[in-house]
């Protein structure tokens, strides 16, 4: 990708409405742009990072035998009326009507759709257990959409659902999904703690939230450094001056943002929507469900916030939108040819390269490279070219030079 052709531009300064570091970087680096309050367009660099997060999610879900599926976003109100949530969900649910006056829901989540599907597809205990998931759009009519990608009206969620014959099977699925979520966060470079949470309108047992430590967080967490106990202060009803419930050590307060949430739903939705299976005993039983969600745009912004310095983003390798930022410094024929050759060589070696081919000053190019924060920066300059050299620098590391012929080998070296 050539910077001169890139759709989406960097900003020298963040707009005033961006209060927190993650929000500012998302805008300054050109990852996303606000279209209207609570609705953002993802620009190519933001989309590329999101796709890498998705790829990690697909791998980890496949590893626990999760199967990808997809439900419609615009749904008839009837299944929501049957579950009781048409009335209970509250103002977050966006409602609509079709041309014949039929009531519709723009789905904020998909437990009803999954229970309806399960009622069709699952007949016997032999088909259980199942884990199904999608990575798709959710809509919630948030009263105060703010903080950039933190609280959106339209956002992407990994939502997974487990279907089992009994509570033992639900417990197993819950642990499998919890493990997958933990691996997803670790691979994406996110610092996250799992906390006890409240179930809210979902009901069900053992809700667990995955909270990213973040100065921009709206929640207060109580953490025990001695035994690892962590809880949302809403739930724990404790302050730092109380001791840890488990080990009595002093507690620490920290701000956090919810990135993921997992619930044991039990049979609430399957009973409401008639999702039953025929058991070994020959009798009908309700399917025992679990529900598991992660917000992708929010996760993207928190990754950026947790991996940044004064100059800009320092992407974790696994989710960086591209691998290399290649800078051409100078306008001469020789340096242009050398930079084009380096671009072709790095791409042929399988690296994803952002090539800064613009007629800009070295200062502008260095600043943008630090702001975008790809894992490796390569400089082709007139001065180095005379010495037969190119410069490499890992984001956050020191610059060093290698002979031109060694560029690809040096770029491919693991960090
Ligand atoms: N308005 C939003 N904007 C961005 N991400 C959201 C929003 N609401 C929820 N999410 C993401 O989806 C995940 C699962 O959502 P859920 O637990 O159902 O939401 P909530 O806790 O807001 O009721 C959250 O952990 C969060 O990462
Ligand atoms: Mg939640
Ligand atoms: Zn403790």
Short mmCIF file of C-alpha atoms and ligand atoms in Angstrom, two decimals:
data_model
loop_
_atom_site.label_atom_id
_atom_site.label_comp_id
_atom_site.label_asym_id
_atom_site.label_seq_id
_atom_site.Cartn_x
_atom_site.Cartn_y
_atom_site.Cartn_z
CA UNK A 1 0.00 0.00 0.00
CA UNK A 2 1.30 3.43 -0.97
CA UNK A 3 0.69 6.27 1.46
CA UNK A 4 0.06 8.55 -1.53
CA UNK A 5 -2.91 6.34 -2.46
CA UNK A 6 -4.14 5.58 1.05
CA UNK A 7 -7.80 6.40 1.72
CA UNK A 8 -7.83 8.13 5.08
CA UNK A 9 -5.31 10.63 6.39
CA UNK A 10 -3.44 11.29 9.59
CA UNK A 11 -4.21 14.36 11.68
CA UNK A 12 -1.55 16.50 13.31
CA UNK A 13 -3.78 17.17 16.32
CA UNK A 14 -6.76 15.33 17.71
CA UNK A 15 -10.16 17.05 17.57
CA UNK A 16 -11.13 18.70 20.86
CA UNK A 17 -13.93 16.22 21.60
CA UNK A 18 -11.42 13.38 21.94
CA UNK A 19 -10.57 13.36 25.65
CA UNK A 20 -8.73 10.09 26.05
CA UNK A 21 -5.51 8.82 24.52
CA UNK A 22 -7.09 5.85 22.70
CA UNK A 23 -9.80 7.97 21.11
CA UNK A 24 -7.24 10.59 20.06
CA UNK A 25 -4.96 8.01 18.46
CA UNK A 26 -7.81 6.31 16.59
CA UNK A 27 -8.64 9.66 14.98
CA UNK A 28 -5.09 10.97 14.52
CA UNK A 29 -3.81 7.76 12.93
CA UNK A 30 -6.81 7.64 10.59
CA UNK A 31 -8.17 4.31 11.84
CA UNK A 32 -11.79 5.51 12.03
CA UNK A 33 -13.91 8.61 11.49
CA UNK A 34 -17.13 9.65 13.12
CA UNK A 35 -20.05 9.75 10.68
CA UNK A 36 -22.62 10.81 13.24
CA UNK A 37 -22.86 10.58 17.02
CA UNK A 38 -22.13 6.97 17.97
CA UNK A 39 -21.53 5.80 14.40
CA UNK A 40 -18.03 5.52 13.04
CA UNK A 41 -16.68 4.48 9.67
CA UNK A 42 -13.62 2.26 9.87
CA UNK A 43 -10.92 3.48 7.48
CA UNK A 44 -8.62 0.99 5.68
CA UNK A 45 -5.95 0.92 8.41
CA UNK A 46 -8.54 0.44 11.17
CA UNK A 47 -10.32 -2.17 9.09
CA UNK A 48 -7.05 -4.05 8.50
CA UNK A 49 -6.40 -4.20 12.25
CA UNK A 50 -9.99 -5.30 12.89
CA UNK A 51 -9.62 -8.11 10.33
CA UNK A 52 -6.53 -9.36 12.16
CA UNK A 53 -8.42 -9.40 15.46
CA UNK A 54 -11.20 -11.32 13.69
CA UNK A 55 -8.71 -13.84 12.31
CA UNK A 56 -7.43 -14.55 15.83
CA UNK A 57 -11.03 -14.93 17.03
CA UNK A 58 -11.83 -17.40 14.23
CA UNK A 59 -8.75 -19.47 15.12
CA UNK A 60 -9.52 -19.59 18.82
CA UNK A 61 -13.19 -20.40 18.26
CA UNK A 62 -12.24 -23.15 15.79
CA UNK A 63 -9.91 -24.59 18.45
CA UNK A 64 -12.92 -25.24 20.72
CA UNK A 65 -15.04 -26.55 17.82
CA UNK A 66 -17.03 -23.35 17.44
CA UNK A 67 -18.98 -23.10 14.19
CA UNK A 68 -19.56 -19.79 12.45
CA UNK A 69 -23.15 -18.89 11.65
CA UNK A 70 -25.07 -15.68 11.08
CA UNK A 71 -28.45 -14.37 12.12
CA UNK A 72 -30.34 -11.44 10.55
CA UNK A 73 -30.01 -8.06 12.27
CA UNK A 74 -33.53 -6.88 11.44
CA UNK A 75 -35.85 -9.26 13.28
CA UNK A 76 -39.58 -9.64 13.77
CA UNK A 77 -40.61 -8.44 17.22
CA UNK A 78 -42.49 -11.69 17.87
CA UNK A 79 -39.54 -13.70 19.24
CA UNK A 80 -38.65 -10.76 21.51
CA UNK A 81 -42.24 -10.64 22.71
CA UNK A 82 -42.09 -14.35 23.52
CA UNK A 83 -38.91 -13.95 25.58
CA UNK A 84 -40.32 -10.91 27.36
CA UNK A 85 -37.44 -8.68 26.28
CA UNK A 86 -39.52 -6.64 23.83
CA UNK A 87 -40.89 -4.95 26.94
CA UNK A 88 -37.88 -5.37 29.25
CA UNK A 89 -34.89 -4.45 27.11
CA UNK A 90 -35.61 -0.75 27.42
CA UNK A 91 -34.57 2.22 25.30
CA UNK A 92 -31.34 0.56 24.07
CA UNK A 93 -33.43 -1.50 21.65
CA UNK A 94 -34.09 0.25 18.36
CA UNK A 95 -37.51 -0.54 16.96
CA UNK A 96 -38.82 -0.17 13.44
CA UNK A 97 -41.81 -1.06 11.33
CA UNK A 98 -41.98 -2.54 7.87
CA UNK A 99 -44.35 -1.39 5.09
CA UNK A 100 -47.16 -3.56 6.35
CA UNK A 101 -46.90 -2.20 9.86
CA UNK A 102 -45.20 -5.28 11.29
CA UNK A 103 -43.10 -4.48 14.41
CA UNK A 104 -39.37 -5.06 13.97
CA UNK A 105 -36.30 -5.03 16.20
CA UNK A 106 -32.79 -3.98 15.11
CA UNK A 107 -31.13 -6.68 17.15
CA UNK A 108 -28.92 -5.53 20.05
CA UNK A 109 -27.99 -9.19 20.76
CA UNK A 110 -29.12 -12.61 19.50
CA UNK A 111 -30.27 -14.97 22.26
CA UNK A 112 -33.82 -15.00 20.84
CA UNK A 113 -32.65 -15.74 17.30
CA UNK A 114 -30.38 -18.52 18.55
CA UNK A 115 -33.12 -20.12 20.65
CA UNK A 116 -35.45 -19.99 17.63
CA UNK A 117 -32.81 -21.55 15.40
CA UNK A 118 -32.08 -24.23 17.98
CA UNK A 119 -35.78 -25.04 18.15
CA UNK A 120 -35.60 -25.86 14.42
CA UNK A 121 -32.20 -27.51 14.14
CA UNK A 122 -31.78 -29.46 17.38
CA UNK A 123 -34.11 -32.38 17.99
CA UNK A 124 -32.07 -34.98 19.84
CA UNK A 125 -29.49 -35.14 22.63
CA UNK A 126 -27.20 -36.67 19.97
CA UNK A 127 -26.78 -33.21 18.39
CA UNK A 128 -25.57 -31.63 21.62
CA UNK A 129 -23.39 -29.91 22.73
CA UNK A 130 -22.86 -27.11 20.19
CA UNK A 131 -20.93 -23.84 20.13
CA UNK A 132 -21.97 -21.39 17.41
CA UNK A 133 -20.70 -17.85 16.88
CA UNK A 134 -20.74 -14.86 14.59
CA UNK A 135 -18.73 -11.67 14.24
CA UNK A 136 -21.31 -9.19 13.12
CA UNK A 137 -23.07 -5.85 13.61
CA UNK A 138 -25.12 -5.01 16.70
CA UNK A 139 -27.21 -1.89 17.17
CA UNK A 140 -27.94 -0.30 20.54
CA UNK A 141 -29.62 3.06 20.89
CA UNK A 142 -27.14 4.29 23.49
CA UNK A 143 -28.23 7.50 25.24
CA UNK A 144 -24.72 8.88 25.38
CA UNK A 145 -22.55 7.49 22.64
CA UNK A 146 -19.06 8.77 23.41
CA UNK A 147 -15.38 8.13 23.78
CA UNK A 148 -14.80 7.35 20.11
CA UNK A 149 -15.11 3.59 19.60
CA UNK A 150 -15.82 2.98 23.31
CA UNK A 151 -19.56 3.42 23.25
CA UNK A 152 -21.05 3.18 19.79
CA UNK A 153 -24.61 2.76 18.61
CA UNK A 154 -23.57 0.46 15.77
CA UNK A 155 -20.69 -1.88 16.51
CA UNK A 156 -19.26 -5.31 15.73
CA UNK A 157 -19.54 -8.08 18.29
CA UNK A 158 -18.15 -11.55 18.48
CA UNK A 159 -21.20 -13.25 19.95
CA UNK A 160 -20.99 -16.95 20.73
CA UNK A 161 -23.70 -19.23 22.08
CA UNK A 162 -23.43 -22.63 23.68
CA UNK A 163 -26.21 -25.20 23.53
CA UNK A 164 -26.08 -28.16 25.88
CA UNK A 165 -28.20 -30.92 27.35
CA UNK A 166 -27.61 -30.10 31.01
CA UNK A 167 -25.81 -27.80 33.41
CA UNK A 168 -22.66 -29.95 33.41
CA UNK A 169 -22.44 -29.44 29.66
CA UNK A 170 -23.03 -25.69 30.11
CA UNK A 171 -20.22 -25.56 32.69
CA UNK A 172 -17.86 -27.22 30.21
CA UNK A 173 -18.79 -24.87 27.38
CA UNK A 174 -18.46 -21.87 29.71
CA UNK A 175 -14.91 -22.91 30.65
CA UNK A 176 -14.02 -23.56 26.99
CA UNK A 177 -15.28 -20.12 25.94
CA UNK A 178 -13.59 -18.46 28.93
CA UNK A 179 -10.32 -20.08 27.84
CA UNK A 180 -10.81 -18.97 24.22
CA UNK A 181 -11.54 -15.40 25.34
CA UNK A 182 -8.45 -15.32 27.54
CA UNK A 183 -6.31 -16.53 24.63
CA UNK A 184 -7.87 -14.00 22.24
CA UNK A 185 -7.07 -11.12 24.60
CA UNK A 186 -3.52 -12.36 25.22
CA UNK A 187 -2.78 -12.84 21.50
CA UNK A 188 -4.11 -9.33 20.76
CA UNK A 189 -1.78 -7.90 23.40
CA UNK A 190 -4.57 -6.79 25.72
CA UNK A 191 -4.10 -6.48 29.45
CA UNK A 192 -7.41 -7.78 30.80
CA UNK A 193 -8.71 -9.07 34.15
CA UNK A 194 -11.73 -11.31 34.59
CA UNK A 195 -14.14 -10.03 37.24
CA UNK A 196 -17.38 -11.12 38.85
CA UNK A 197 -20.18 -9.06 37.35
CA UNK A 198 -23.89 -8.44 37.57
CA UNK A 199 -26.15 -10.19 35.08
CA UNK A 200 -28.32 -7.21 34.12
CA UNK A 201 -31.25 -7.98 31.82
CA UNK A 202 -29.66 -11.27 30.71
CA UNK A 203 -30.35 -13.13 33.96
CA UNK A 204 -28.50 -16.41 34.48
CA UNK A 205 -25.63 -17.41 36.72
CA UNK A 206 -21.93 -16.64 37.05
CA UNK A 207 -21.68 -13.64 34.76
CA UNK A 208 -18.05 -12.77 34.24
CA UNK A 209 -16.75 -9.58 32.70
CA UNK A 210 -13.38 -9.14 31.05
CA UNK A 211 -12.15 -5.71 31.99
CA UNK A 212 -9.27 -3.91 30.35
CA UNK A 213 -7.42 -1.59 32.67
CA UNK A 214 -7.87 1.85 31.19
CA UNK A 215 -7.80 5.44 32.41
CA UNK A 216 -10.81 6.05 30.17
CA UNK A 217 -12.78 3.31 31.93
CA UNK A 218 -16.24 4.00 33.34
CA UNK A 219 -16.10 1.15 35.84
CA UNK A 220 -14.16 0.94 39.07
CA UNK A 221 -12.49 -2.37 39.82
CA UNK A 222 -11.27 -3.71 43.13
CA UNK A 223 -8.13 -5.77 42.64
CA UNK A 224 -6.12 -7.91 45.04
CA UNK A 225 -2.47 -8.12 44.03
CA UNK A 226 -1.87 -10.87 46.61
CA UNK A 227 -4.32 -13.54 45.35
CA UNK A 228 -5.55 -12.17 42.03
CA UNK A 229 -9.14 -11.59 43.20
CA UNK A 230 -10.86 -9.00 41.01
CA UNK A 231 -14.39 -7.63 41.01
CA UNK A 232 -16.44 -4.78 39.66
CA UNK A 233 -16.90 -2.42 42.61
CA UNK A 234 -20.66 -2.33 41.86
CA UNK A 235 -20.76 -6.03 42.59
CA UNK A 236 -18.16 -6.21 45.32
CA UNK A 237 -19.59 -3.30 47.34
CA UNK A 238 -16.14 -2.91 48.75
CA UNK A 239 -13.64 -0.12 48.70
CA UNK A 240 -9.88 -0.20 48.87
CA UNK A 241 -10.00 0.23 52.63
CA UNK A 242 -11.80 -3.13 53.05
CA UNK A 243 -9.63 -6.21 52.84
CA UNK A 244 -9.80 -8.84 50.08
CA UNK A 245 -12.77 -11.23 50.53
CA UNK A 246 -10.53 -14.16 49.75
CA UNK A 247 -7.23 -13.45 51.49
CA UNK A 248 -7.79 -10.23 53.47
CA UNK A 249 -4.82 -8.49 51.81
CA UNK A 250 -5.23 -4.79 50.99
CA UNK A 251 -7.27 -4.05 47.86
CA UNK A 252 -6.41 -1.66 45.06
CA UNK A 253 -8.88 0.37 43.01
CA UNK A 254 -8.40 0.77 39.26
CA UNK A 255 -10.45 2.05 36.36
CA UNK A 256 -11.51 -0.43 33.75
CA UNK A 257 -13.50 -0.91 30.56
CA UNK A 258 -15.60 -3.97 29.81
CA UNK A 259 -14.29 -5.73 26.71
CA UNK A 260 -16.10 -9.05 27.03
CA UNK A 261 -18.94 -10.59 28.99
CA UNK A 262 -19.96 -14.22 29.44
CA UNK A 263 -23.20 -15.59 30.86
CA UNK A 264 -24.70 -18.93 31.82
CA UNK A 265 -28.20 -18.37 30.53
CA UNK A 266 -29.70 -21.68 31.55
CA UNK A 267 -33.12 -22.43 30.02
CA UNK A 268 -34.71 -18.98 30.11
CA UNK A 269 -34.61 -18.43 26.34
CA UNK A 270 -35.03 -22.05 25.28
CA UNK A 271 -38.17 -22.40 27.42
CA UNK A 272 -39.62 -19.13 26.12
CA UNK A 273 -38.98 -20.05 22.48
CA UNK A 274 -39.58 -23.80 22.63
CA UNK A 275 -35.99 -24.93 22.04
CA UNK A 276 -36.26 -28.50 23.32
CA UNK A 277 -34.45 -31.74 22.59
CA UNK A 278 -35.42 -35.35 23.04
CA UNK A 279 -33.30 -36.83 25.86
CA UNK A 280 -31.89 -40.35 26.33
CA UNK A 281 -34.91 -40.86 28.58
CA UNK A 282 -37.24 -40.26 25.62
CA UNK A 283 -38.65 -37.08 27.17
CA UNK A 284 -38.44 -33.44 25.98
CA UNK A 285 -36.02 -31.12 27.81
CA UNK A 286 -35.15 -27.46 27.29
CA UNK A 287 -31.69 -26.80 25.85
CA UNK A 288 -29.30 -25.25 28.36
CA UNK A 289 -27.74 -22.11 26.87
CA UNK A 290 -24.78 -19.83 27.43
CA UNK A 291 -23.94 -16.51 25.78
CA UNK A 292 -20.50 -14.93 25.29
CA UNK A 293 -19.62 -11.55 23.73
CA UNK A 294 -16.66 -9.33 22.86
CA UNK A 295 -16.89 -5.86 21.28
CA UNK A 296 -14.37 -5.46 18.45
CA UNK A 297 -14.18 -1.69 17.89
CA UNK A 298 -13.88 -1.07 21.61
CA UNK A 299 -11.18 -3.73 21.77
CA UNK A 300 -9.35 -2.04 18.89
CA UNK A 301 -9.33 1.32 20.68
CA UNK A 302 -8.13 -0.23 23.95
CA UNK A 303 -5.32 -2.10 22.17
CA UNK A 304 -4.20 1.23 20.74
CA UNK A 305 -4.50 2.93 24.13
CA UNK A 306 -2.53 0.19 25.91
CA UNK A 307 0.19 0.18 23.24
CA UNK A 308 1.17 3.79 22.73
CA UNK A 309 3.79 6.36 23.68
CA UNK A 310 4.04 10.13 23.30
CA UNK A 311 4.67 9.78 19.53
CA UNK A 312 1.81 7.45 18.70
CA UNK A 313 0.77 3.83 18.47
CA UNK A 314 3.16 0.91 19.00
CA UNK A 315 1.07 -1.95 17.53
CA UNK A 316 1.46 -5.45 18.90
CA UNK A 317 2.75 -7.48 15.95
CA UNK A 318 -0.26 -9.83 15.94
CA UNK A 319 -2.85 -7.14 15.20
CA UNK A 320 -0.83 -4.45 13.41
CA UNK A 321 -2.68 -3.32 10.28
CA UNK A 322 0.53 -3.81 8.26
CA UNK A 323 4.05 -5.05 9.09
CA UNK A 324 6.43 -2.45 7.70
CA UNK A 325 6.42 1.28 7.07
CA UNK A 326 8.90 2.04 4.29
CA UNK A 327 10.07 5.65 4.02
CA UNK A 328 11.73 7.21 1.01
CA UNK A 329 13.75 10.29 1.99
CA UNK A 330 14.89 12.40 -0.95
CA UNK A 331 13.65 13.15 -4.48
CA UNK A 332 16.50 11.95 -6.71
CA UNK A 333 16.15 9.26 -9.39
CA UNK A 334 18.46 6.83 -7.56
CA UNK A 335 16.64 6.99 -4.24
CA UNK A 336 13.25 6.64 -5.97
CA UNK A 337 14.44 3.52 -7.81
CA UNK A 338 15.99 2.05 -4.64
CA UNK A 339 12.82 2.66 -2.63
CA UNK A 340 10.61 1.12 -5.34
CA UNK A 341 12.92 -1.92 -5.43
CA UNK A 342 12.85 -2.25 -1.63
CA UNK A 343 9.04 -2.03 -1.72
CA UNK A 344 8.83 -4.81 -4.31
CA UNK A 345 11.33 -7.01 -2.45
CA UNK A 346 9.64 -6.66 0.95
CA UNK A 347 6.21 -7.38 -0.57
CA UNK A 348 7.53 -10.44 -2.43
CA UNK A 349 8.90 -11.73 0.87
CA UNK A 350 5.30 -11.78 2.18
CA UNK A 351 5.53 -8.65 4.31
CA UNK A 352 2.65 -6.19 4.26
CA UNK A 353 4.23 -2.83 3.54
CA UNK A 354 2.98 0.74 3.84
CA UNK A 355 5.27 2.65 1.49
CA UNK A 356 5.56 6.38 2.15
CA UNK A 357 6.17 7.52 -1.42
CA UNK A 358 4.86 11.06 -0.87
CA UNK A 359 6.71 14.25 -1.80
CA UNK A 360 6.85 15.24 1.88
CA UNK A 361 9.69 16.24 4.17
CA UNK A 362 11.58 13.69 6.26
CA UNK A 363 10.04 15.28 9.39
CA UNK A 364 6.47 14.69 8.19
CA UNK A 365 7.24 11.10 7.20
CA UNK A 366 8.99 10.26 10.49
CA UNK A 367 6.14 11.77 12.50
CA UNK A 368 3.53 9.78 10.58
CA UNK A 369 5.56 6.60 10.92
CA UNK A 370 5.73 7.06 14.71
CA UNK A 371 2.02 7.91 14.83
CA UNK A 372 0.92 4.88 12.78
CA UNK A 373 3.35 2.74 14.76
CA UNK A 374 3.79 -0.29 12.49
CA UNK A 375 6.20 -2.84 14.01
CA UNK A 376 9.11 -2.10 11.62
CA UNK A 377 10.28 1.12 10.00
CA UNK A 378 12.63 1.00 7.01
CA UNK A 379 14.32 4.12 5.67
CA UNK A 380 15.78 4.47 2.18
CA UNK A 381 17.64 7.78 2.01
CA UNK A 382 20.07 9.45 -0.36
CA UNK A 383 22.73 9.58 2.35
CA UNK A 384 22.51 5.87 3.24
CA UNK A 385 22.24 4.84 -0.38
CA UNK A 386 25.70 6.31 -1.10
CA UNK A 387 27.01 3.92 1.58
CA UNK A 388 25.06 1.01 0.09
CA UNK A 389 22.94 0.82 3.25
CA UNK A 390 19.35 1.00 4.49
CA UNK A 391 18.09 1.71 7.99
CA UNK A 392 15.78 -0.50 10.06
CA UNK A 393 14.08 0.36 13.33
CA UNK A 394 11.60 -1.66 15.37
CA UNK A 395 8.90 0.55 16.91
CA UNK A 396 10.28 1.55 20.32
CA UNK A 397 13.75 0.15 19.53
CA UNK A 398 16.94 1.69 18.19
CA UNK A 399 17.76 2.30 14.53
CA UNK A 400 20.49 0.28 12.85
CA UNK A 401 21.76 0.01 9.30
CA UNK A 402 22.36 -3.05 7.12
CA UNK A 403 23.70 -3.47 3.62
CA UNK A 404 21.00 -2.98 0.97
CA UNK A 405 21.17 -6.64 -0.06
CA UNK A 406 20.43 -7.70 3.52
CA UNK A 407 17.20 -5.69 3.85
CA UNK A 408 14.73 -8.53 3.36
CA UNK A 409 16.59 -10.95 5.64
CA UNK A 410 16.84 -8.30 8.37
CA UNK A 411 13.18 -7.33 8.00
CA UNK A 412 12.08 -10.95 8.30
CA UNK A 413 14.02 -11.50 11.51
CA UNK A 414 11.69 -12.06 14.47
CA UNK A 415 11.57 -9.22 17.01
N1 LIG B 1 -22.27 0.58 22.85
C1 LIG B 1 -21.21 -0.20 22.66
N2 LIG B 1 -20.19 0.21 21.90
C2 LIG B 1 -19.12 -0.58 21.69
N3 LIG B 1 -19.00 -1.82 22.20
C3 LIG B 1 -20.01 -2.28 22.97
C4 LIG B 1 -21.16 -1.51 23.25
N4 LIG B 1 -22.00 -2.23 24.04
C5 LIG B 1 -21.38 -3.41 24.24
N5 LIG B 1 -20.19 -3.46 23.62
C6 LIG B 1 -19.24 -4.56 23.59
O1 LIG B 1 -19.92 -5.81 23.53
C7 LIG B 1 -19.57 -6.63 24.63
C8 LIG B 1 -20.74 -7.45 25.09
O2 LIG B 1 -21.83 -6.60 25.34
P1 LIG B 1 -22.84 -6.73 26.57
O3 LIG B 1 -22.23 -7.33 27.75
O4 LIG B 1 -24.09 -7.31 26.03
O5 LIG B 1 -23.04 -5.14 26.75
P2 LIG B 1 -23.31 -4.27 28.05
O6 LIG B 1 -22.32 -4.67 29.09
O7 LIG B 1 -23.09 -2.87 27.54
O8 LIG B 1 -24.71 -4.56 28.41
C9 LIG B 1 -19.11 -5.64 25.68
O9 LIG B 1 -18.24 -6.26 26.58
C10 LIG B 1 -18.41 -4.59 24.84
O10 LIG B 1 -17.10 -4.99 24.50
MG1 LIG B 2 -21.70 -6.45 29.39
ZN1 LIG B 3 -6.79 -11.55 47.85
#
